[in-house]
XYZ file of C-alpha atoms in Angstrom:
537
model
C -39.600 4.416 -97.733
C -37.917 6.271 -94.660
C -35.053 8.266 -94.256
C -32.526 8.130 -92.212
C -30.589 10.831 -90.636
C -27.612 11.562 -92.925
C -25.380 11.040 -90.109
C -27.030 8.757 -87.968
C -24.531 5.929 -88.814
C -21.460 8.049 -89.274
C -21.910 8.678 -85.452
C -19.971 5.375 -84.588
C -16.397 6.404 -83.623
C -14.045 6.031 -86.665
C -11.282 4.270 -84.292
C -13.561 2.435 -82.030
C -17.189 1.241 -81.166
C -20.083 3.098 -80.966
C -21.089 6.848 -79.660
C -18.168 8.860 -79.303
C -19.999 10.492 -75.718
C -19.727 7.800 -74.426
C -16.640 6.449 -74.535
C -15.571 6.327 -70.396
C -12.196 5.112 -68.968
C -11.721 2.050 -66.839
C -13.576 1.194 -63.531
C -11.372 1.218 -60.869
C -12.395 -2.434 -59.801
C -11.390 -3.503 -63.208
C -8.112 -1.704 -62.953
C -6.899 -2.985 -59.717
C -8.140 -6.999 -60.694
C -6.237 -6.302 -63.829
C -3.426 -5.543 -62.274
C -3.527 -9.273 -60.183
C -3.888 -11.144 -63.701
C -1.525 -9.120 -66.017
C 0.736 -7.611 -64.331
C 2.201 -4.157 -65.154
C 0.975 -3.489 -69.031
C 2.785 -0.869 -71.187
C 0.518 2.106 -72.577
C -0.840 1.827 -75.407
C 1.160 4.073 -77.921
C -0.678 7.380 -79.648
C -3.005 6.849 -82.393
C -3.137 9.350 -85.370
C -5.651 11.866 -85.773
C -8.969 10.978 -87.975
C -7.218 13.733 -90.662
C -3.785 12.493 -89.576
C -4.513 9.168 -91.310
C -3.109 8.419 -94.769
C -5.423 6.500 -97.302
C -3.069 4.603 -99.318
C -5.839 3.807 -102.003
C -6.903 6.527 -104.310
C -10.806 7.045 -104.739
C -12.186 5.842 -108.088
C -11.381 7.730 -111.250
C -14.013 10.393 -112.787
C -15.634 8.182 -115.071
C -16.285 5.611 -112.227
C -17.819 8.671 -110.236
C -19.931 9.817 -112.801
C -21.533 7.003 -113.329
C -21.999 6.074 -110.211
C -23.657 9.440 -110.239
C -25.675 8.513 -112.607
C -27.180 5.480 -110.881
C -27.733 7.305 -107.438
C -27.308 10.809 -108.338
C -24.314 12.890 -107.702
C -25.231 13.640 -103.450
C -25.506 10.502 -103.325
C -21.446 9.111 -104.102
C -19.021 10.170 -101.799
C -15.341 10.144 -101.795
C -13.923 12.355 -99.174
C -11.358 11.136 -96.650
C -13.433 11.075 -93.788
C -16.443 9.195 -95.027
C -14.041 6.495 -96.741
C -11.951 5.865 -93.755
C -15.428 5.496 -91.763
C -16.183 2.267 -94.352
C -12.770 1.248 -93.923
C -13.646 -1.966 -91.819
C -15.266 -3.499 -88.699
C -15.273 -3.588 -85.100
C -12.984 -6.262 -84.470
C -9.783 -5.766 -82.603
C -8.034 -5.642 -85.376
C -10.215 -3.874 -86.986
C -9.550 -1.152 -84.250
C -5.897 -2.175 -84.530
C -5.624 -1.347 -88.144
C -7.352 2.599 -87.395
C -4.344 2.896 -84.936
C -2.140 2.981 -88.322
C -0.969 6.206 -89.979
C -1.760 4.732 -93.893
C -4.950 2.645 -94.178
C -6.603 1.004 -96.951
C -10.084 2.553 -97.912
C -12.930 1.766 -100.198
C -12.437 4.250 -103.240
C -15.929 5.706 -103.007
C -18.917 5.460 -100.577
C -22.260 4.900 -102.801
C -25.626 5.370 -100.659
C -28.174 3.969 -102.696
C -32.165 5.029 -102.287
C -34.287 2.411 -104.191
C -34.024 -1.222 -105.365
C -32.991 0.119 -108.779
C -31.018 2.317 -107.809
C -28.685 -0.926 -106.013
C -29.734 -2.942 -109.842
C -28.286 -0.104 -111.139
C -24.854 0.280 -109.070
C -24.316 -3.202 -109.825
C -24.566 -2.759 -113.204
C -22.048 -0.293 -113.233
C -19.430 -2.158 -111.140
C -19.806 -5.085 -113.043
C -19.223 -3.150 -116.479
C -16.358 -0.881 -114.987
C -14.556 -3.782 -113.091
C -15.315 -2.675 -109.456
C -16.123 -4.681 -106.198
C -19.055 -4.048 -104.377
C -19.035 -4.493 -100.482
C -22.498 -4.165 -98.578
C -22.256 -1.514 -95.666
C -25.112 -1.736 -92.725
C -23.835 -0.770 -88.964
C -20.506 -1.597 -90.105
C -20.470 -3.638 -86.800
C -18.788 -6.832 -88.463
C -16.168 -8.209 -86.534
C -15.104 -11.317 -88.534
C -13.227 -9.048 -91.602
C -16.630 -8.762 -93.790
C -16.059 -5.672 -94.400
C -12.424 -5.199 -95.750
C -12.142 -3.134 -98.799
C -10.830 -6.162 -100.441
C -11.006 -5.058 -104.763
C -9.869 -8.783 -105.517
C -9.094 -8.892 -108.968
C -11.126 -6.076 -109.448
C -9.962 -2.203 -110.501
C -10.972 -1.033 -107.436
C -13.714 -1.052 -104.461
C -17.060 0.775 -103.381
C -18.635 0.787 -100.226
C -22.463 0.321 -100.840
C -23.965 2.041 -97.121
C -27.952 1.047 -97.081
C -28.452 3.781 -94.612
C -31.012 5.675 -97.046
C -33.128 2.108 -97.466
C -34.862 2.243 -93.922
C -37.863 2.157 -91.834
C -40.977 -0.234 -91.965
C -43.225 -1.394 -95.674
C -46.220 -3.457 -93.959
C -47.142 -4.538 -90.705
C -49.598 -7.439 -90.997
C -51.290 -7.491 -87.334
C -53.114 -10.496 -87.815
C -50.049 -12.889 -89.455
C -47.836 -10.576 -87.229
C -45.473 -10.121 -89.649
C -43.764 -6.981 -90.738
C -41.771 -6.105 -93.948
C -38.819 -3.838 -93.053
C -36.216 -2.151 -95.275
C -32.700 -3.383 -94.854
C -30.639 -0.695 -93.907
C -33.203 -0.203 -91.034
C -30.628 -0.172 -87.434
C -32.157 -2.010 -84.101
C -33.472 0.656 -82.487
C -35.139 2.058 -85.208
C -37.209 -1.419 -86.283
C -38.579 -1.639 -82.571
C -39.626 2.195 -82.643
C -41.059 1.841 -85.848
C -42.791 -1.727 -84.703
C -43.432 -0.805 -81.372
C -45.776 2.235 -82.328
C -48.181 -0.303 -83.597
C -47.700 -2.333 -79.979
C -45.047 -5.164 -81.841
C -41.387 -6.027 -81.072
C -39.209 -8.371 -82.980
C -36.907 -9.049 -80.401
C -33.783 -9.451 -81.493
C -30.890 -7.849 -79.156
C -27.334 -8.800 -80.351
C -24.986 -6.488 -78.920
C -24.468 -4.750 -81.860
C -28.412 -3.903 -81.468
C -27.847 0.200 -81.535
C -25.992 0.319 -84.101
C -26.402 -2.904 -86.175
C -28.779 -2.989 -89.202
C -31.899 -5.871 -90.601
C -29.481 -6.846 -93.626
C -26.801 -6.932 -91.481
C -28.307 -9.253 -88.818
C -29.630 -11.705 -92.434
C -26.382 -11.580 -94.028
C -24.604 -12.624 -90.677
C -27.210 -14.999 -89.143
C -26.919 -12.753 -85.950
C -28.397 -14.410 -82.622
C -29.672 -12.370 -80.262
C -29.285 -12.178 -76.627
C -33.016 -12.697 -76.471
C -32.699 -16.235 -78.913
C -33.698 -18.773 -75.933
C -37.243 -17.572 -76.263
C -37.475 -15.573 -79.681
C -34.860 -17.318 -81.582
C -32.094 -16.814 -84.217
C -32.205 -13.655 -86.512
C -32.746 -16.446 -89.291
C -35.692 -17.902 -87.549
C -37.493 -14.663 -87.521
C -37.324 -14.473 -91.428
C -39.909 -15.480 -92.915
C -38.945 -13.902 -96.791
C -36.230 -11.930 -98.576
C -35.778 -9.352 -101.373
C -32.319 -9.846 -102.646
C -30.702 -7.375 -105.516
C -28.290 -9.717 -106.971
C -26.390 -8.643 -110.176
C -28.016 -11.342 -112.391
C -31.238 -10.120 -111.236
C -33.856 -9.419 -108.219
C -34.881 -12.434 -106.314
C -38.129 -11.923 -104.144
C -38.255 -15.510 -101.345
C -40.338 -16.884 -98.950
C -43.906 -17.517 -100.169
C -45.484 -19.307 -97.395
C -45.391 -20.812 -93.764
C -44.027 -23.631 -94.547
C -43.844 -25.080 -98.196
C -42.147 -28.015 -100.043
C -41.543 -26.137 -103.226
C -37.877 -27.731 -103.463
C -34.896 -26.518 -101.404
C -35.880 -23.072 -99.230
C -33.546 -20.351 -101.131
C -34.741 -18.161 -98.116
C -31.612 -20.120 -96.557
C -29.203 -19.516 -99.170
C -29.310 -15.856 -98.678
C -29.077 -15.924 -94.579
C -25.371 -15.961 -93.897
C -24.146 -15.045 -97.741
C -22.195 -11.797 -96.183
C -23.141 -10.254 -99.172
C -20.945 -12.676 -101.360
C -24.054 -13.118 -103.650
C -26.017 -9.452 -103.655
C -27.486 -7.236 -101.504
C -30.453 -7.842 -99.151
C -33.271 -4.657 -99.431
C -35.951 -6.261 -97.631
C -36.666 -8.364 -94.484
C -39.782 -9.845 -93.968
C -40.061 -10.955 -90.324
C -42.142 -12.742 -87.691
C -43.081 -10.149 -84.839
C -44.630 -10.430 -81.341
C -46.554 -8.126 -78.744
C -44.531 -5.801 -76.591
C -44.257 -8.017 -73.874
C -46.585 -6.776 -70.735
C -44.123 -7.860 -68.142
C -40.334 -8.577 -67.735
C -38.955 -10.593 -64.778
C -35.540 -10.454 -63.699
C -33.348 -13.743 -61.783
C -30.115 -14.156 -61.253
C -28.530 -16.928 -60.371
C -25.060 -18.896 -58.901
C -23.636 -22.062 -59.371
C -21.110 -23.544 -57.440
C -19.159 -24.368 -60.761
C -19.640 -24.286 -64.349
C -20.430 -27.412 -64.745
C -23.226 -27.791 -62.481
C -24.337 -24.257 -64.389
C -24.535 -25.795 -67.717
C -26.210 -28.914 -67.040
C -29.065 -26.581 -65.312
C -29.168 -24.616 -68.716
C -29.321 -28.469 -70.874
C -31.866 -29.518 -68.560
C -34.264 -25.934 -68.733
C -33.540 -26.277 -72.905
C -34.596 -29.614 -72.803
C -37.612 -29.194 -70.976
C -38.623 -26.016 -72.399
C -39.445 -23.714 -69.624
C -39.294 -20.908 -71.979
C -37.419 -18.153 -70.740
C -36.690 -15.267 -73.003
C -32.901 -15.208 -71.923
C -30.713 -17.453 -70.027
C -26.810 -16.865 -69.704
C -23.930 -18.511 -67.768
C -20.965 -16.969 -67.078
C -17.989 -19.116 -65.717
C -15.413 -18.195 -62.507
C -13.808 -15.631 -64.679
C -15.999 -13.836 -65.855
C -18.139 -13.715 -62.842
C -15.702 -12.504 -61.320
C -14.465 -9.498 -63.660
C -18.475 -8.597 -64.174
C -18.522 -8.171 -60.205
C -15.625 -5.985 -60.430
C -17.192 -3.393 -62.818
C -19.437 -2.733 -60.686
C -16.942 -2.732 -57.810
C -17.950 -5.576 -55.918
C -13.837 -6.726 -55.601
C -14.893 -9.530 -52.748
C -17.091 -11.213 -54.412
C -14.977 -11.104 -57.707
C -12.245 -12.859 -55.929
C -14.639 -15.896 -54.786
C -15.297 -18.934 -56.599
C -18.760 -19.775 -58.490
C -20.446 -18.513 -61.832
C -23.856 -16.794 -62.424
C -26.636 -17.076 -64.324
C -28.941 -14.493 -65.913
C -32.625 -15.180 -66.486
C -35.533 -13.015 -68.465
C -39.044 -14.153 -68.531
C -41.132 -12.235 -70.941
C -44.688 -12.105 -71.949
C -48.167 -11.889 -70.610
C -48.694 -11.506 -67.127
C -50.273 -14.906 -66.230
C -48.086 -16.880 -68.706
C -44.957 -15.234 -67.789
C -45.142 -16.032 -63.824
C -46.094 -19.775 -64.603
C -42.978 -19.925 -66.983
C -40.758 -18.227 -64.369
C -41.839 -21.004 -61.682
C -41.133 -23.532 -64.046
C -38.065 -22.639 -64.771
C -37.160 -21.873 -60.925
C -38.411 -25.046 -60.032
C -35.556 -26.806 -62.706
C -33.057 -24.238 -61.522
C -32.937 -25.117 -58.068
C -33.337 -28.779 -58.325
C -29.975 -28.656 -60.417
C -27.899 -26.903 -57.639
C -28.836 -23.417 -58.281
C -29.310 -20.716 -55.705
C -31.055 -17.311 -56.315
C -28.668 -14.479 -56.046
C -29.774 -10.807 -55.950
C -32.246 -9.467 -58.749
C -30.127 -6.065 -59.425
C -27.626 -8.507 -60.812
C -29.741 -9.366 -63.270
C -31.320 -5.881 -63.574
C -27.818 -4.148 -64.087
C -26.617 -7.023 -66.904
C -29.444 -5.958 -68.642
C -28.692 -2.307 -68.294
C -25.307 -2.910 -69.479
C -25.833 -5.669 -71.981
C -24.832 -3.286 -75.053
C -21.920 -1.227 -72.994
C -19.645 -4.347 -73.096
C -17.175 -2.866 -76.017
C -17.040 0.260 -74.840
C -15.061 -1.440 -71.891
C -12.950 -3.110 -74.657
C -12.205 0.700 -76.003
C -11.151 1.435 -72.879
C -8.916 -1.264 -72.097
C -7.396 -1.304 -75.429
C -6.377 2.542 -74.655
C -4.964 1.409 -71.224
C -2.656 -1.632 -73.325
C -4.342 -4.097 -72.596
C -5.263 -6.695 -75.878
C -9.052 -7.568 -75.312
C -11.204 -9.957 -78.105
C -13.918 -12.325 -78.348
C -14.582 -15.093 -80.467
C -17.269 -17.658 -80.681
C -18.185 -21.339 -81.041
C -21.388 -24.044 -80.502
C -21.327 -27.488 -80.283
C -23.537 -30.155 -78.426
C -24.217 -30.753 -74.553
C -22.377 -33.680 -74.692
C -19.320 -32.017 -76.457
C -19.665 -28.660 -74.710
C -16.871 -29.233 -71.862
C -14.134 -30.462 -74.339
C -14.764 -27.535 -76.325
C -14.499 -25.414 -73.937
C -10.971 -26.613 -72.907
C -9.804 -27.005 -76.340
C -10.162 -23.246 -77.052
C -9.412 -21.717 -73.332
C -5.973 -23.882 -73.744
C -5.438 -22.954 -76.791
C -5.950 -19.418 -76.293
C -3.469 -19.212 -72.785
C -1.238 -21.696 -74.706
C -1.068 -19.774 -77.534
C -0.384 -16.387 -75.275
C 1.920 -17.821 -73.145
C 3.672 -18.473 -76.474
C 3.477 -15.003 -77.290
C 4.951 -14.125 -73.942
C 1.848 -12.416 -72.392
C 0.056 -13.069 -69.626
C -3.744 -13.373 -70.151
C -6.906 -14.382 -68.880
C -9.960 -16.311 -70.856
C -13.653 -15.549 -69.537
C -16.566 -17.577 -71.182
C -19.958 -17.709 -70.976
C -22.865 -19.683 -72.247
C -24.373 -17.168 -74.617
C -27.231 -19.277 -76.501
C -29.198 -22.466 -75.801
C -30.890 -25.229 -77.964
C -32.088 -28.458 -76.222
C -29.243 -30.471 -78.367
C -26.501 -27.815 -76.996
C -25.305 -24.664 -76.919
C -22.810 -21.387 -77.846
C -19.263 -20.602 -76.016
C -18.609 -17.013 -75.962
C -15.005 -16.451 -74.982
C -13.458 -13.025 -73.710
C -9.586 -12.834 -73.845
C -7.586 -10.007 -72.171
C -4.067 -9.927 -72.522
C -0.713 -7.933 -72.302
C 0.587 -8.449 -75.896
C 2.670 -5.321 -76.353
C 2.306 -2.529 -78.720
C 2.374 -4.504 -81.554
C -0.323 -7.324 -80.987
C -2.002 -7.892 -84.676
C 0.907 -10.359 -85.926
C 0.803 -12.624 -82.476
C -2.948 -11.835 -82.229
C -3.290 -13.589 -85.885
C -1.074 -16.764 -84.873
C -3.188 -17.087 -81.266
C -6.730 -16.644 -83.442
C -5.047 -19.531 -85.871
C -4.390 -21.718 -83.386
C -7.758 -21.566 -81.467
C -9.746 -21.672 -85.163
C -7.714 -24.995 -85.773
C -8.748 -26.326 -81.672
C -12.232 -25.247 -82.599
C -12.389 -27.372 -85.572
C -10.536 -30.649 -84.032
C -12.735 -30.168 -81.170
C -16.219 -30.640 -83.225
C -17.050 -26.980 -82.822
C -18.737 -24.931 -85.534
C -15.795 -21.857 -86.808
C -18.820 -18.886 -85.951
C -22.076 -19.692 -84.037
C -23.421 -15.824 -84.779
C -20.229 -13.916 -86.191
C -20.257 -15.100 -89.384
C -16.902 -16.524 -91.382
C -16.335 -12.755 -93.379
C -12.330 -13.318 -94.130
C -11.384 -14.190 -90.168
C -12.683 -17.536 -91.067
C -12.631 -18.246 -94.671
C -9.930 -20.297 -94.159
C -11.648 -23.033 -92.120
C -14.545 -22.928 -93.935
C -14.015 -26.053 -95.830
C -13.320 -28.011 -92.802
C -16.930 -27.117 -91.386
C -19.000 -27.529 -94.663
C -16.591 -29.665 -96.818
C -15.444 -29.769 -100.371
C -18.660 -30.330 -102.056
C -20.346 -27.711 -99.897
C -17.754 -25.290 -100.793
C -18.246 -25.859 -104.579
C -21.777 -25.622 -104.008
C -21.788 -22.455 -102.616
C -18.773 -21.227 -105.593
C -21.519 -22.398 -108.083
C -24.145 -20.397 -106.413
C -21.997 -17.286 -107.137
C -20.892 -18.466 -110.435
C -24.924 -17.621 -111.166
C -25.690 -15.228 -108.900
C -22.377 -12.868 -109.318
C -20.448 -14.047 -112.817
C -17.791 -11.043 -112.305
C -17.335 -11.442 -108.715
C -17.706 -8.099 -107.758
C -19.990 -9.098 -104.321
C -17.320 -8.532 -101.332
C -14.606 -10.313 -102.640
C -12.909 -11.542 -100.019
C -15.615 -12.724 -97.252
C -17.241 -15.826 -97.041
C -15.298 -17.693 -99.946
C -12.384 -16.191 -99.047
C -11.572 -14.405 -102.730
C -11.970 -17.900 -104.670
């Protein structure tokens, strides 16, 4: 297999997203519109130093560390401060909340295994030592997957897959590839690209994210109208479990009984530890082509995105963002008139072969304009998609400034997409108002399906210095909307402990003892990541 970079993951800032270099301050558009919405918003108070920070939790004793050694050799188990506090969580708010504190939970010991055995092996050893085990990728989660939650356990490791990367087999002709699961974004399409292939699949996590990561979530892509869901793209599985090694997905298609492929795509690492992904590739696309688009209102926007689902035009992407958040993405780039006017915009990608891709385009221009649409300027397009991964960089840097910024995520059908859509926006001003903070709730369309389609909300909001305890009643209250509004609790974020809660509501009763029984098997000492998914039962 490959290797990765020792530090090529540690480079995410420990108190915030991404490359520390670029980290930038607020646009001055963004400043001065914030000012109109929230008013005058406090700083945000000092946060400690990376060796300022107190771990609370002790790393694991000297017999847990030796044999941990012995399953991945002694380089290979780490326990300093630094690395722990960098497996410490996710990239949530809160998340970024919590690193603001001077004591922080950690995991007791950071384990990078370099095999398949060498994962059978660390699982043995939890499992006779009483330790949980929680997967590390990107650590881009943002739904609480990646708490150091023990459980009922002794303690907790941090299992980083960083040292199980880079490509098995590329099968040309079945254009397929086998990749390892630790493998980030970028370095699957440099790997797949050198052979003239791209999978395709550009969350916004993409530079940082990693294969397991994107199966264990179900991640969706800003590229899913035309290459689909993460979990469409697999096509088979290794899976390290600590009952045993499970190796899925035989075929095509086949009717050998239920598709376990499935069970394993969204798990969170609740029932082992994805090694391999075995994926459906493309071509490098020969041409991209660029629209934008406005709409006098959002309604008018979505029904043009139903109708080019429906029909299947086929672009590659195809966004809407409502009056908000058109307005606030005009202001980054400093366009302050047009961000106080009404209307939304639309983003469209074509991608493929020359011919084929300009015939698509028309097709899909013909549908746009017949439902209201009017072309805007291309460099609107052009400069979403050379921002598309900056976006929470911007919520570093209004976090720093005091302002409380999060997103959260839904789906739900055409029909049902408008109620939705109010349910959550009133219960996310409701619930700030509440709070006492002024706010502001952007949304866009973020995925299509010809039955319906994803909400992506953005909330900014002055909730004081202390916003996790309001936060946690306002992200309640809008899971609870969700749910009585026939929404699903996570189109592409996953449930991880944010969510566990509602779980039952989505899948029911059965389905959650279906999926405890499933573990029962798969994980008898519950050591898999304790708290996600199931929510620690």
């Amino acid at each position: 297999m490959g290797t990765h970079p020792e530090n090529e993951r540690i480079n995410m800032r420990w108190d915030g997203w991404g490359d520390p270099d670029r980290a930038h301050g607020l646009p001055g558009g963004v400043k001065l519109l914030l000012a109109g919405v929230l008013g005058r918003v406090p700083k945000a108070s000092a946060a400690p130093s990376l060796a300022g920070v107190v771990l609370t939790t002790p790393p694991l004793d000297d017999a847990d560390l030796a044999a941990l050694a012995d399953a991945v050799g002694a380089a290979h188990v780490e326990t300093g401060h630094d690395v722990r506090l960098l497996h410490a969580g996710g990239k949530s708010t809160p998340d970024l909340l919590r690193r603001r504190q001077s004591e922080q939970v950690a995991p007791g010991a950071v384990v990078l295994p370099g095999s398949e055995d060498e994962v059978a092996a660390v699982l043995a050893v939890a499992g006779e030592r009483g330790l949980a085990v929680v997967p590390f990728g990107g650590g881009t989660a943002v739904t609480g997957g990646l708490e150091p939650d023990a459980g009922t356990h002794r303690g907790v490791l941090s299992l980083d897959l960083r040292r199980l990367t880079g490509l098995v087999a590329l099968d040309d002709t079945d254009q397929e590839a086998t990749l390892w699961a630790g493998t980030t974004g970028p370095a699957a399409e440099a790997a797949l690209g050198e052979q003239g292939f791209e999978l395709g699949h550009f969350p916004q996590s993409f530079e940082f994210a990693t294969l397991g990561g994107f199966a264990a979530m179900r991640s969706s892509g800003q590229n899913s109208a035309g290459n689909g869901r993460f979990d469409t793209m697999v096509t088979g599985l290794r899976v390290v479990t600590p009952t045993g090694i499970l190796d899925l997905g035989r075929a095509p298609g086949s009717a050998a009984g239920p598709d376990l492929v499935r069970w394993f795509l969204g798990s969170e690492g609740a029932f082992g530890v994805i090694t391999q992904v075995r994926l459906r590739v493309h071509p490098v696309p020969e041409v991209r082509l660029f629209d934008a688009w406005s709409f006098a209102d959002f309604a008018s926007g979505a029904d043009a995105l139903r109708r080019v689902a429906q029909l299947g035009t086929g672009p590659t992407v195809i966004r809407l963002s409502d009056e908000a958040e058109t307005g606030i993405s005009l202001a980054q780039v400093g366009n302050i008139g047009q961000a106080l006017a009404r209307g939304c915009s639309a983003v469209v990608v074509h991608e493929g072969t020359d011919s084929l891709t300009q015939a698509r385009r028309e097709a899909t221009t013909g549908v746009l304009r017949a439902a209201g649409g009017k072309p805007a300027a291309e460099k609107l397009a052009a400069s979403w998609d050379h921002g598309r991964f900056k976006a929470p960089y911007l919520r570093d840097a209004l976090l720093a400034n005091g302002v409380f910024c999060e997103t959260l995520e839904t789906a739900t059908t055409w029909s049902n997409l408008h109620v939705l859509k109010a349910a959550v926006t009133e219960a996310l001003t409701g619930g700030l108002t509440q709070e006492g903070a002024r706010s502001r709730v952007l949304c866009h369309i973020s995925h299509v399906y010809p039955t319906g389609a994803s909400l992506y909300f953005t909330v900014i909001a002055g909730l004081g210095p202390e916003p996790l305890e309001p936060w946690g009643r306002v992200k309640a209250r809008v899971n609870d909307a969700i749910m009585a509004a026939g929404g699903t609790i996570s189109h592409h974020h996953g449930v991880g402990t944010d969510h566990a809660p509602w779980l039952e509501q989505e899948i029911g009763a059965v389905g959650i003892r279906m999926l405890r029984a499933v573990k029962a098997e798969l994980d008898p000492a519950g050591i898999m990541n304790p708290g996600a998914l199931l929510g620690g039962s």
